[in-house]
Coordinates of N, CA and C in Angstrom, one line a residue:
I1 N 7.2 2.5 -5.7 CA 6.2 3.5 -5.7 C 4.9 2.9 -5.4
I2 N 4.2 3.5 -4.5 CA 2.8 3.0 -4.2 C 1.9 4.2 -4.6
N3 N 0.9 3.9 -5.4 CA 0.0 4.9 -5.9 C -1.4 4.4 -5.9
S4 N -2.3 5.4 -6.1 CA -3.8 5.0 -6.1 C -4.5 6.0 -7.1
E5 N -5.6 5.5 -7.6 CA -6.5 6.3 -8.3 C -7.8 6.3 -7.6
P6 N -8.2 7.5 -7.0 CA -7.6 8.7 -7.0 C -6.4 8.8 -6.0
Q7 N -5.6 9.8 -6.1 CA -4.4 9.9 -5.2 C -4.9 10.5 -3.9
G8 N -3.9 10.5 -2.9 CA -4.2 11.1 -1.6 C -4.8 10.2 -0.6
A9 N -4.6 8.9 -0.9 CA -5.1 7.8 0.1 C -4.0 7.5 1.1
M10 N -4.5 7.2 2.3 CA -3.6 6.8 3.4 C -3.0 5.3 3.1
I11 N -1.7 5.2 3.3 CA -1.1 3.8 3.1 C -0.7 3.3 4.5
L12 N -1.1 2.0 4.7 CA -0.7 1.3 5.9 C 0.0 0.0 5.4
I13 N 1.1 -0.3 6.1 CA 1.8 -1.6 5.9 C 1.8 -2.3 7.2
D14 N 1.2 -3.5 7.1 CA 1.0 -4.4 8.3 C 0.4 -3.6 9.4
G15 N -0.6 -2.7 9.1 CA -1.3 -2.0 10.1 C -0.7 -0.7 10.5
E16 N 0.5 -0.4 10.1 CA 1.2 0.9 10.5 C 1.1 1.9 9.4
R17 N 0.6 3.1 9.7 CA 0.5 4.2 8.7 C 1.9 4.6 8.3
V18 N 2.2 4.7 7.0 CA 3.5 5.0 6.5 C 3.5 6.2 5.6
G19 N 2.3 6.8 5.2 CA 2.2 7.9 4.3 C 1.0 7.9 3.5
Q20 N 1.0 8.6 2.4 CA -0.1 8.7 1.5 C 0.3 8.6 0.1
T21 N -0.6 8.2 -0.8 CA -0.3 8.1 -2.2 C -0.3 9.5 -2.9
P22 N 0.6 9.7 -3.8 CA 1.6 8.7 -4.3 C 2.9 8.8 -3.4
M23 N 3.4 7.6 -3.0 CA 4.6 7.5 -2.2 C 5.7 7.1 -3.1
K24 N 6.7 7.9 -3.3 CA 7.8 7.6 -4.2 C 9.1 7.3 -3.4
R25 N 9.1 7.4 -2.1 CA 10.3 7.1 -1.4 C 10.3 5.6 -1.0
D26 N 11.5 5.1 -0.6 CA 11.6 3.8 -0.1 C 10.9 3.6 1.2
V27 N 10.2 2.5 1.3 CA 9.5 2.2 2.5 C 10.4 1.3 3.4
K28 N 10.6 1.6 4.6 CA 11.5 0.8 5.5 C 10.6 -0.2 6.1
F29 N 10.9 -1.5 5.8 CA 10.2 -2.6 6.4 C 10.8 -2.9 7.7
K30 N 10.0 -3.1 8.8 CA 10.5 -3.4 10.1 C 11.2 -4.7 10.2
N31 N 10.7 -5.8 9.6 CA 11.3 -7.1 9.7 C 11.6 -7.6 8.3
I32 N 12.8 -7.3 7.9 CA 13.2 -7.7 6.6 C 13.2 -9.2 6.3
K33 N 13.2 -10.0 7.4 CA 13.2 -11.5 7.3 C 11.8 -11.9 6.8
N34 N 10.8 -11.1 7.1 CA 9.4 -11.5 6.7 C 9.3 -11.1 5.2
D35 N 9.0 -12.0 4.3 CA 9.0 -11.7 2.9 C 7.6 -11.3 2.4
R36 N 6.6 -11.2 3.2 CA 5.2 -10.9 2.8 C 4.7 -9.8 3.7
Y37 N 4.1 -8.7 3.1 CA 3.5 -7.6 3.8 C 2.1 -7.3 3.4
L38 N 1.3 -6.9 4.3 CA -0.1 -6.5 3.9 C -0.1 -5.0 3.7
I39 N -0.4 -4.5 2.5 CA -0.5 -3.1 2.2 C -2.0 -2.8 2.0
Q40 N -2.4 -1.8 2.8 CA -3.8 -1.3 2.7 C -3.8 0.2 2.3
V41 N -4.8 0.5 1.5 CA -4.9 1.9 1.0 C -6.3 2.4 1.3
R42 N -6.4 3.5 2.1 CA -7.7 4.0 2.5 C -7.9 5.4 2.1
K43 N -9.1 5.7 1.7 CA -9.5 7.1 1.4 C -11.0 7.3 1.7
K44 N -11.3 8.4 2.4 CA -12.7 8.7 2.8 C -13.6 8.7 1.5
G45 N -14.7 8.0 1.6 CA -15.6 7.9 0.5 C -15.3 6.8 -0.5
Y46 N -14.3 6.0 -0.2 CA -13.9 4.9 -1.1 C -13.7 3.6 -0.4
E47 N -13.9 2.5 -1.0 CA -13.6 1.2 -0.4 C -12.1 1.1 -0.1
T48 N -11.8 0.5 1.1 CA -10.4 0.2 1.4 C -10.0 -0.9 0.5
Q49 N -8.8 -0.8 0.0 CA -8.2 -1.8 -0.9 C -7.0 -2.4 -0.1
E50 N -6.7 -3.7 -0.3 CA -5.5 -4.3 0.3 C -5.0 -5.4 -0.5
R51 N -3.8 -5.6 -0.4 CA -3.2 -6.8 -1.1 C -1.9 -7.1 -0.4
Y52 N -1.5 -8.4 -0.6 CA -0.2 -8.8 -0.1 C 0.9 -8.4 -1.1
Y53 N 2.0 -7.9 -0.5 CA 3.2 -7.6 -1.3 C 4.3 -8.5 -0.9
Y54 N 4.9 -9.1 -1.8 CA 6.1 -9.9 -1.5 C 7.3 -9.1 -1.8
Y55 N 8.2 -9.1 -0.9 CA 9.4 -8.2 -0.9 C 10.1 -8.1 -2.2
R56 N 10.0 -9.2 -3.0 CA 10.8 -9.2 -4.3 C 9.8 -8.9 -5.4
D57 N 8.6 -8.5 -5.2 CA 7.7 -8.2 -6.2 C 8.0 -6.9 -6.9
E58 N 7.1 -6.5 -7.8 CA 7.4 -5.3 -8.7 C 7.6 -4.0 -7.8
E59 N 8.2 -3.1 -8.4 CA 8.5 -1.8 -7.7 C 7.3 -0.9 -7.6
N60 N 6.5 -0.9 -8.6 CA 5.3 0.0 -8.7 C 4.0 -0.7 -8.4
I61 N 3.3 -0.2 -7.4 CA 2.0 -0.8 -7.0 C 0.9 0.2 -7.2
L62 N -0.1 -0.1 -7.9 CA -1.2 0.8 -8.2 C -2.5 0.2 -7.6
F63 N -3.2 1.0 -6.8 CA -4.5 0.6 -6.3 C -5.6 1.4 -7.0
Q64 N -6.6 0.7 -7.5 CA -7.8 1.4 -8.1 C -8.9 1.4 -7.1
L65 N -9.2 2.6 -6.5 CA -10.1 2.7 -5.4 C -11.5 2.9 -6.0
E66 N -12.5 2.2 -5.5 CA -13.9 2.3 -5.9 C -14.7 3.2 -5.0
K67 N -15.4 4.1 -5.5 CA -16.2 5.1 -4.8 C -17.4 4.4 -4.1
L68 N -17.6 4.7 -2.8 CA -18.8 4.1 -2.1 C -20.1 4.8 -2.6
D69 N -21.1 4.1 -2.6 CA -22.4 4.7 -3.0 C -23.0 5.5 -1.9

């Protein structure tokens, strides 16, 4: 599960848009041999958040978005 506070943010994995938060379905990774992926979460009026996800990491990922001034 990929989620954010607040919800409704766009999710990109390695630069490809895959949906919006909360995303409760399995994400299909293009290259399963690659064990590291960059996940970005964007929402208008908030700072973009990103982190690397390792394929074997936790199942639930939460991004805390900070409001822009």
